[in-house]
């Protein structure tokens, strides 16, 4: 059986042809005609035990291109595989590259639901200008995400804790070595079935307090999911791992005192009856999990403060017995309890390896909403039903 080519029209508008050029915004916001190049599956779907994080990819990917003066074009679902790229492309030389990450879950009833997909799409679209990049509209990104997930729905695993991870990515592709924003972009989405982050229940992680290296400075790229931020973090993380720590606690770039994030997660610390997380001041990535956790906590009657707090405040609270639970938040792990901070002055144990009741409640409540086991009063899950 040969490959099958079909056309999937997501909105009721005519396919754009090169003779009917439309301003980029119009193309991006009002049409998403997806050409489909289908390949029959030749592998068996992985078992839950084989799933890690981001090692296995599904059969197909989504791609579309941008050129200045032409706008976005050639939206397509095509076989997963290498992408040809000009060796002079701006993403390879000047770091015009960013991404997002979110998950689709399979409910017990077999429904496929995307968790806060529109918010993830908007974050990618909104972040692009900071890197001098042109992104498709949030609506186009969202439509592309749901179209691809629906097309690959067999790949959404069903075992508890598993999900289909979406990685929408935007890169500059113009072959030109002059230093200015690329006039060509590629937007693509790849999908990866992922396993339960904590296979045997939540487990506290050890975090190294990084005193010298920084992740993001005010006025920099910290608020954008830029690949460059990850490159900036890898050396410190590797050094921490050599010391036996899972990740680093990033402190502010100026004074190296204030807590910002843990690895690639937002950080929450409970001081007595106040739960604190760093404010979104340009150096913090506005996590969707962070926002979800703040919403749940406030609904449960907790006082949540988005304020600066020094690592010394944690040390002090530990001394006088007012330190409560400490956890990171992010799409991959959802909630990640911090059991210990290692720093030059010694080791600070936050818990005796027991998972705090608040950490557990947040994890259980968020995942229950994601898997459709609990009511979703916030409109966070959107069922992926494909095109009628
Ligand atoms: C992606 C990311 C997070 C978590 O964001 P979510 O939307 O919750 O997944 C936190 N910090 C950094 C630096 C990130 O890149």
PDB file of N, CA, C and O in Angstrom, residues 24 64 66-68 72 85 89-100 122-137 141 168-174 180-188 221 224-228:
ATOM      1  N   UNK A  24       0.319  38.480   6.078  1.00  0.00           N
ATOM      2  CA  UNK A  24       0.660  37.397   6.983  1.00  0.00           C
ATOM      3  C   UNK A  24      -0.356  37.195   8.112  1.00  0.00           C
ATOM      4  O   UNK A  24      -0.740  36.075   8.405  1.00  0.00           O
ATOM      5  N   UNK A  64       4.910  23.904   9.199  1.00  0.00           N
ATOM      6  CA  UNK A  64       4.507  24.965   8.272  1.00  0.00           C
ATOM      7  C   UNK A  64       5.627  25.999   8.193  1.00  0.00           C
ATOM      8  O   UNK A  64       6.470  26.099   9.074  1.00  0.00           O
ATOM      9  N   UNK A  66       7.242  29.974   6.967  1.00  0.00           N
ATOM     10  CA  UNK A  66       6.978  31.406   6.844  1.00  0.00           C
ATOM     11  C   UNK A  66       8.055  32.048   5.982  1.00  0.00           C
ATOM     12  O   UNK A  66       9.246  31.729   6.106  1.00  0.00           O
ATOM     13  N   UNK A  67       7.607  32.937   5.127  1.00  0.00           N
ATOM     14  CA  UNK A  67       8.551  33.784   4.399  1.00  0.00           C
ATOM     15  C   UNK A  67       8.033  35.204   4.455  1.00  0.00           C
ATOM     16  O   UNK A  67       6.830  35.429   4.289  1.00  0.00           O
ATOM     17  N   UNK A  68       8.951  36.144   4.657  1.00  0.00           N
ATOM     18  CA  UNK A  68       8.538  37.546   4.674  1.00  0.00           C
ATOM     19  C   UNK A  68       7.848  37.882   3.361  1.00  0.00           C
ATOM     20  O   UNK A  68       8.315  37.502   2.295  1.00  0.00           O
ATOM     21  N   UNK A  72       2.568  32.709   6.429  1.00  0.00           N
ATOM     22  CA  UNK A  72       2.676  31.270   6.739  1.00  0.00           C
ATOM     23  C   UNK A  72       2.020  30.470   5.636  1.00  0.00           C
ATOM     24  O   UNK A  72       0.955  30.827   5.146  1.00  0.00           O
ATOM     25  N   UNK A  85      17.718  21.593   6.334  1.00  0.00           N
ATOM     26  CA  UNK A  85      17.900  22.959   6.826  1.00  0.00           C
ATOM     27  C   UNK A  85      19.143  23.574   6.193  1.00  0.00           C
ATOM     28  O   UNK A  85      20.165  22.910   6.033  1.00  0.00           O
ATOM     29  N   UNK A  89      21.253  28.809   8.398  1.00  0.00           N
ATOM     30  CA  UNK A  89      20.008  29.188   9.088  1.00  0.00           C
ATOM     31  C   UNK A  89      20.285  29.905  10.408  1.00  0.00           C
ATOM     32  O   UNK A  89      21.198  29.527  11.157  1.00  0.00           O
ATOM     33  N   UNK A  90      19.456  30.911  10.710  1.00  0.00           N
ATOM     34  CA  UNK A  90      19.683  31.743  11.901  1.00  0.00           C
ATOM     35  C   UNK A  90      19.554  30.945  13.198  1.00  0.00           C
ATOM     36  O   UNK A  90      20.176  31.285  14.200  1.00  0.00           O
ATOM     37  N   UNK A  91      18.766  29.872  13.190  1.00  0.00           N
ATOM     38  CA  UNK A  91      18.640  29.080  14.425  1.00  0.00           C
ATOM     39  C   UNK A  91      19.949  28.375  14.747  1.00  0.00           C
ATOM     40  O   UNK A  91      20.241  28.115  15.914  1.00  0.00           O
ATOM     41  N   UNK A  92      20.741  28.065  13.732  1.00  0.00           N
ATOM     42  CA  UNK A  92      21.986  27.331  13.961  1.00  0.00           C
ATOM     43  C   UNK A  92      23.116  28.252  14.406  1.00  0.00           C
ATOM     44  O   UNK A  92      24.046  27.832  15.075  1.00  0.00           O
ATOM     45  N   UNK A  93      23.019  29.533  14.026  1.00  0.00           N
ATOM     46  CA  UNK A  93      24.113  30.454  14.315  1.00  0.00           C
ATOM     47  C   UNK A  93      23.787  31.436  15.425  1.00  0.00           C
ATOM     48  O   UNK A  93      24.601  31.706  16.288  1.00  0.00           O
ATOM     49  N   UNK A  94      22.579  31.978  15.398  1.00  0.00           N
ATOM     50  CA  UNK A  94      22.251  33.068  16.317  1.00  0.00           C
ATOM     51  C   UNK A  94      21.129  32.720  17.281  1.00  0.00           C
ATOM     52  O   UNK A  94      20.558  33.602  17.916  1.00  0.00           O
ATOM     53  N   UNK A  95      20.808  31.449  17.382  1.00  0.00           N
ATOM     54  CA  UNK A  95      19.903  30.992  18.436  1.00  0.00           C
ATOM     55  C   UNK A  95      18.462  31.425  18.301  1.00  0.00           C
ATOM     56  O   UNK A  95      17.760  31.511  19.302  1.00  0.00           O
ATOM     57  N   UNK A  96      18.018  31.700  17.072  1.00  0.00           N
ATOM     58  CA  UNK A  96      16.587  31.997  16.914  1.00  0.00           C
ATOM     59  C   UNK A  96      15.822  30.674  16.966  1.00  0.00           C
ATOM     60  O   UNK A  96      15.520  30.060  15.938  1.00  0.00           O
ATOM     61  N   UNK A  97      15.541  30.247  18.187  1.00  0.00           N
ATOM     62  CA  UNK A  97      14.874  28.969  18.406  1.00  0.00           C
ATOM     63  C   UNK A  97      14.125  29.000  19.724  1.00  0.00           C
ATOM     64  O   UNK A  97      14.677  29.436  20.742  1.00  0.00           O
ATOM     65  N   UNK A  98      12.877  28.586  19.697  1.00  0.00           N
ATOM     66  CA  UNK A  98      12.099  28.500  20.934  1.00  0.00           C
ATOM     67  C   UNK A  98      11.073  27.393  20.812  1.00  0.00           C
ATOM     68  O   UNK A  98      10.827  26.882  19.720  1.00  0.00           O
ATOM     69  N   UNK A  99      10.481  27.042  21.942  1.00  0.00           N
ATOM     70  CA  UNK A  99       9.551  25.909  21.919  1.00  0.00           C
ATOM     71  C   UNK A  99       8.545  26.061  23.032  1.00  0.00           C
ATOM     72  O   UNK A  99       8.597  26.998  23.828  1.00  0.00           O
ATOM     73  N   UNK A 100       7.619  25.129  23.087  1.00  0.00           N
ATOM     74  CA  UNK A 100       6.750  25.021  24.241  1.00  0.00           C
ATOM     75  C   UNK A 100       6.556  23.534  24.518  1.00  0.00           C
ATOM     76  O   UNK A 100       7.103  22.698  23.792  1.00  0.00           O
ATOM     77  N   UNK A 122      -0.471  30.348  23.220  1.00  0.00           N
ATOM     78  CA  UNK A 122      -0.327  31.800  23.354  1.00  0.00           C
ATOM     79  C   UNK A 122       1.062  32.154  23.876  1.00  0.00           C
ATOM     80  O   UNK A 122       1.663  33.156  23.451  1.00  0.00           O
ATOM     81  N   UNK A 123       1.591  31.329  24.773  1.00  0.00           N
ATOM     82  CA  UNK A 123       2.924  31.607  25.324  1.00  0.00           C
ATOM     83  C   UNK A 123       3.988  31.568  24.222  1.00  0.00           C
ATOM     84  O   UNK A 123       4.896  32.390  24.192  1.00  0.00           O
ATOM     85  N   UNK A 124       3.845  30.613  23.318  1.00  0.00           N
ATOM     86  CA  UNK A 124       4.799  30.512  22.207  1.00  0.00           C
ATOM     87  C   UNK A 124       4.654  31.717  21.274  1.00  0.00           C
ATOM     88  O   UNK A 124       5.647  32.357  20.896  1.00  0.00           O
ATOM     89  N   UNK A 125       3.416  32.032  20.921  1.00  0.00           N
ATOM     90  CA  UNK A 125       3.177  33.155  20.007  1.00  0.00           C
ATOM     91  C   UNK A 125       3.663  34.469  20.628  1.00  0.00           C
ATOM     92  O   UNK A 125       4.298  35.294  19.962  1.00  0.00           O
ATOM     93  N   UNK A 126       3.388  34.647  21.913  1.00  0.00           N
ATOM     94  CA  UNK A 126       3.736  35.908  22.584  1.00  0.00           C
ATOM     95  C   UNK A 126       5.238  36.046  22.823  1.00  0.00           C
ATOM     96  O   UNK A 126       5.758  37.161  22.924  1.00  0.00           O
ATOM     97  N   UNK A 127       5.931  34.920  22.957  1.00  0.00           N
ATOM     98  CA  UNK A 127       7.362  34.973  23.273  1.00  0.00           C
ATOM     99  C   UNK A 127       8.235  35.252  22.067  1.00  0.00           C
ATOM    100  O   UNK A 127       9.352  35.763  22.196  1.00  0.00           O
ATOM    101  N   UNK A 128       7.722  34.915  20.873  1.00  0.00           N
ATOM    102  CA  UNK A 128       8.545  34.973  19.656  1.00  0.00           C
ATOM    103  C   UNK A 128       9.165  36.352  19.384  1.00  0.00           C
ATOM    104  O   UNK A 128      10.354  36.435  19.038  1.00  0.00           O
ATOM    105  N   UNK A 129       8.420  37.456  19.534  1.00  0.00           N
ATOM    106  CA  UNK A 129       9.006  38.766  19.218  1.00  0.00           C
ATOM    107  C   UNK A 129      10.255  39.090  20.039  1.00  0.00           C
ATOM    108  O   UNK A 129      11.154  39.789  19.550  1.00  0.00           O
ATOM    109  N   UNK A 130      10.348  38.582  21.274  1.00  0.00           N
ATOM    110  CA  UNK A 130      11.530  38.861  22.102  1.00  0.00           C
ATOM    111  C   UNK A 130      12.800  38.296  21.467  1.00  0.00           C
ATOM    112  O   UNK A 130      13.909  38.791  21.702  1.00  0.00           O
ATOM    113  N   UNK A 131      12.629  37.237  20.634  1.00  0.00           N
ATOM    114  CA  UNK A 131      13.768  36.652  19.924  1.00  0.00           C
ATOM    115  C   UNK A 131      13.829  37.156  18.486  1.00  0.00           C
ATOM    116  O   UNK A 131      14.516  36.575  17.651  1.00  0.00           O
ATOM    117  N   UNK A 132      13.056  38.212  18.216  1.00  0.00           N
ATOM    118  CA  UNK A 132      13.028  38.773  16.869  1.00  0.00           C
ATOM    119  C   UNK A 132      12.372  37.851  15.862  1.00  0.00           C
ATOM    120  O   UNK A 132      12.609  37.975  14.658  1.00  0.00           O
ATOM    121  N   UNK A 133      11.556  36.928  16.357  1.00  0.00           N
ATOM    122  CA  UNK A 133      10.981  35.913  15.476  1.00  0.00           C
ATOM    123  C   UNK A 133       9.522  36.194  15.153  1.00  0.00           C
ATOM    124  O   UNK A 133       8.835  36.891  15.887  1.00  0.00           O
ATOM    125  N   UNK A 134       9.072  35.600  14.047  1.00  0.00           N
ATOM    126  CA  UNK A 134       7.663  35.667  13.661  1.00  0.00           C
ATOM    127  C   UNK A 134       7.052  34.295  13.950  1.00  0.00           C
ATOM    128  O   UNK A 134       7.576  33.276  13.499  1.00  0.00           O
ATOM    129  N   UNK A 135       5.969  34.288  14.720  1.00  0.00           N
ATOM    130  CA  UNK A 135       5.295  33.026  15.047  1.00  0.00           C
ATOM    131  C   UNK A 135       3.933  32.987  14.386  1.00  0.00           C
ATOM    132  O   UNK A 135       3.355  34.035  14.092  1.00  0.00           O
ATOM    133  N   UNK A 136       3.384  31.810  14.144  1.00  0.00           N
ATOM    134  CA  UNK A 136       1.976  31.743  13.741  1.00  0.00           C
ATOM    135  C   UNK A 136       1.123  32.305  14.886  1.00  0.00           C
ATOM    136  O   UNK A 136       1.604  32.403  16.019  1.00  0.00           O
ATOM    137  N   UNK A 137      -0.119  32.662  14.620  1.00  0.00           N
ATOM    138  CA  UNK A 137      -0.980  33.157  15.698  1.00  0.00           C
ATOM    139  C   UNK A 137      -1.222  32.038  16.696  1.00  0.00           C
ATOM    140  O   UNK A 137      -1.086  30.849  16.376  1.00  0.00           O
ATOM    141  N   UNK A 141      -1.474  27.965  16.073  1.00  0.00           N
ATOM    142  CA  UNK A 141      -0.657  26.992  16.814  1.00  0.00           C
ATOM    143  C   UNK A 141      -1.574  25.980  17.502  1.00  0.00           C
ATOM    144  O   UNK A 141      -1.349  24.764  17.448  1.00  0.00           O
ATOM    145  N   UNK A 168       5.729  21.858  20.340  1.00  0.00           N
ATOM    146  CA  UNK A 168       5.709  22.838  19.260  1.00  0.00           C
ATOM    147  C   UNK A 168       7.003  23.654  19.286  1.00  0.00           C
ATOM    148  O   UNK A 168       7.464  24.045  20.373  1.00  0.00           O
ATOM    149  N   UNK A 169       7.590  23.853  18.127  1.00  0.00           N
ATOM    150  CA  UNK A 169       8.927  24.464  18.045  1.00  0.00           C
ATOM    151  C   UNK A 169       8.974  25.472  16.902  1.00  0.00           C
ATOM    152  O   UNK A 169       8.392  25.234  15.845  1.00  0.00           O
ATOM    153  N   UNK A 170       9.669  26.573  17.123  1.00  0.00           N
ATOM    154  CA  UNK A 170       9.786  27.615  16.114  1.00  0.00           C
ATOM    155  C   UNK A 170      11.262  27.947  15.915  1.00  0.00           C
ATOM    156  O   UNK A 170      11.965  28.222  16.888  1.00  0.00           O
ATOM    157  N   UNK A 171      11.714  27.890  14.666  1.00  0.00           N
ATOM    158  CA  UNK A 171      13.128  28.192  14.387  1.00  0.00           C
ATOM    159  C   UNK A 171      13.271  29.097  13.174  1.00  0.00           C
ATOM    160  O   UNK A 171      12.493  29.020  12.221  1.00  0.00           O
ATOM    161  N   UNK A 172      14.285  29.946  13.198  1.00  0.00           N
ATOM    162  CA  UNK A 172      14.624  30.791  12.055  1.00  0.00           C
ATOM    163  C   UNK A 172      15.401  29.960  11.044  1.00  0.00           C
ATOM    164  O   UNK A 172      16.346  29.261  11.408  1.00  0.00           O
ATOM    165  N   UNK A 173      15.025  30.049   9.756  1.00  0.00           N
ATOM    166  CA  UNK A 173      15.607  29.126   8.771  1.00  0.00           C
ATOM    167  C   UNK A 173      16.293  29.813   7.591  1.00  0.00           C
ATOM    168  O   UNK A 173      16.824  29.141   6.717  1.00  0.00           O
ATOM    169  N   UNK A 174      16.270  31.142   7.569  1.00  0.00           N
ATOM    170  CA  UNK A 174      16.883  31.806   6.420  1.00  0.00           C
ATOM    171  C   UNK A 174      18.401  31.589   6.402  1.00  0.00           C
ATOM    172  O   UNK A 174      19.069  31.761   7.430  1.00  0.00           O
ATOM    173  N   UNK A 180      20.690  39.882  11.824  1.00  0.00           N
ATOM    174  CA  UNK A 180      19.363  40.507  11.891  1.00  0.00           C
ATOM    175  C   UNK A 180      18.355  39.364  11.938  1.00  0.00           C
ATOM    176  O   UNK A 180      18.702  38.214  11.657  1.00  0.00           O
ATOM    177  N   UNK A 181      17.109  39.654  12.288  1.00  0.00           N
ATOM    178  CA  UNK A 181      16.133  38.568  12.364  1.00  0.00           C
ATOM    179  C   UNK A 181      15.966  37.869  11.018  1.00  0.00           C
ATOM    180  O   UNK A 181      15.980  38.500   9.965  1.00  0.00           O
ATOM    181  N   UNK A 182      15.808  36.570  11.072  1.00  0.00           N
ATOM    182  CA  UNK A 182      15.570  35.760   9.882  1.00  0.00           C
ATOM    183  C   UNK A 182      14.289  36.216   9.190  1.00  0.00           C
ATOM    184  O   UNK A 182      13.362  36.719   9.829  1.00  0.00           O
ATOM    185  N   UNK A 183      14.265  36.076   7.871  1.00  0.00           N
ATOM    186  CA  UNK A 183      13.044  36.380   7.122  1.00  0.00           C
ATOM    187  C   UNK A 183      12.275  35.110   6.770  1.00  0.00           C
ATOM    188  O   UNK A 183      11.273  35.154   6.060  1.00  0.00           O
ATOM    189  N   UNK A 184      12.763  33.983   7.262  1.00  0.00           N
ATOM    190  CA  UNK A 184      12.099  32.698   7.036  1.00  0.00           C
ATOM    191  C   UNK A 184      12.050  31.930   8.347  1.00  0.00           C
ATOM    192  O   UNK A 184      13.034  31.923   9.100  1.00  0.00           O
ATOM    193  N   UNK A 185      10.915  31.280   8.581  1.00  0.00           N
ATOM    194  CA  UNK A 185      10.771  30.479   9.802  1.00  0.00           C
ATOM    195  C   UNK A 185      10.141  29.137   9.485  1.00  0.00           C
ATOM    196  O   UNK A 185       9.386  28.995   8.511  1.00  0.00           O
ATOM    197  N   UNK A 186      10.442  28.186  10.342  1.00  0.00           N
ATOM    198  CA  UNK A 186       9.773  26.888  10.306  1.00  0.00           C
ATOM    199  C   UNK A 186       9.113  26.692  11.660  1.00  0.00           C
ATOM    200  O   UNK A 186       9.762  26.870  12.706  1.00  0.00           O
ATOM    201  N   UNK A 187       7.837  26.381  11.629  1.00  0.00           N
ATOM    202  CA  UNK A 187       7.134  25.997  12.848  1.00  0.00           C
ATOM    203  C   UNK A 187       6.797  24.524  12.710  1.00  0.00           C
ATOM    204  O   UNK A 187       6.248  24.108  11.691  1.00  0.00           O
ATOM    205  N   UNK A 188       7.185  23.731  13.701  1.00  0.00           N
ATOM    206  CA  UNK A 188       6.822  22.315  13.630  1.00  0.00           C
ATOM    207  C   UNK A 188       6.389  21.807  14.997  1.00  0.00           C
ATOM    208  O   UNK A 188       6.648  22.445  16.026  1.00  0.00           O
ATOM    209  N   UNK A 221      16.308  36.871  28.520  1.00  0.00           N
ATOM    210  CA  UNK A 221      15.351  35.989  27.850  1.00  0.00           C
ATOM    211  C   UNK A 221      14.576  35.089  28.812  1.00  0.00           C
ATOM    212  O   UNK A 221      13.844  34.204  28.380  1.00  0.00           O
ATOM    213  N   UNK A 224      11.013  33.814  28.338  1.00  0.00           N
ATOM    214  CA  UNK A 224      10.667  33.164  27.075  1.00  0.00           C
ATOM    215  C   UNK A 224      11.208  31.742  27.076  1.00  0.00           C
ATOM    216  O   UNK A 224      12.295  31.488  27.589  1.00  0.00           O
ATOM    217  N   UNK A 225      10.468  30.830  26.494  1.00  0.00           N
ATOM    218  CA  UNK A 225      10.956  29.450  26.415  1.00  0.00           C
ATOM    219  C   UNK A 225      11.919  29.337  25.232  1.00  0.00           C
ATOM    220  O   UNK A 225      11.639  28.675  24.231  1.00  0.00           O
ATOM    221  N   UNK A 226      13.050  30.003  25.389  1.00  0.00           N
ATOM    222  CA  UNK A 226      14.066  30.020  24.343  1.00  0.00           C
ATOM    223  C   UNK A 226      15.029  28.863  24.569  1.00  0.00           C
ATOM    224  O   UNK A 226      15.409  28.581  25.706  1.00  0.00           O
ATOM    225  N   UNK A 227      15.423  28.212  23.478  1.00  0.00           N
ATOM    226  CA  UNK A 227      16.420  27.163  23.586  1.00  0.00           C
ATOM    227  C   UNK A 227      17.676  27.674  24.283  1.00  0.00           C
ATOM    228  O   UNK A 227      18.323  26.942  25.038  1.00  0.00           O
ATOM    229  N   UNK A 228      18.003  28.954  24.052  1.00  0.00           N
ATOM    230  CA  UNK A 228      19.201  29.550  24.642  1.00  0.00           C
ATOM    231  C   UNK A 228      19.198  29.469  26.167  1.00  0.00           C
ATOM    232  O   UNK A 228      20.246  29.288  26.789  1.00  0.00           O
TER     233      UNK A 228
END
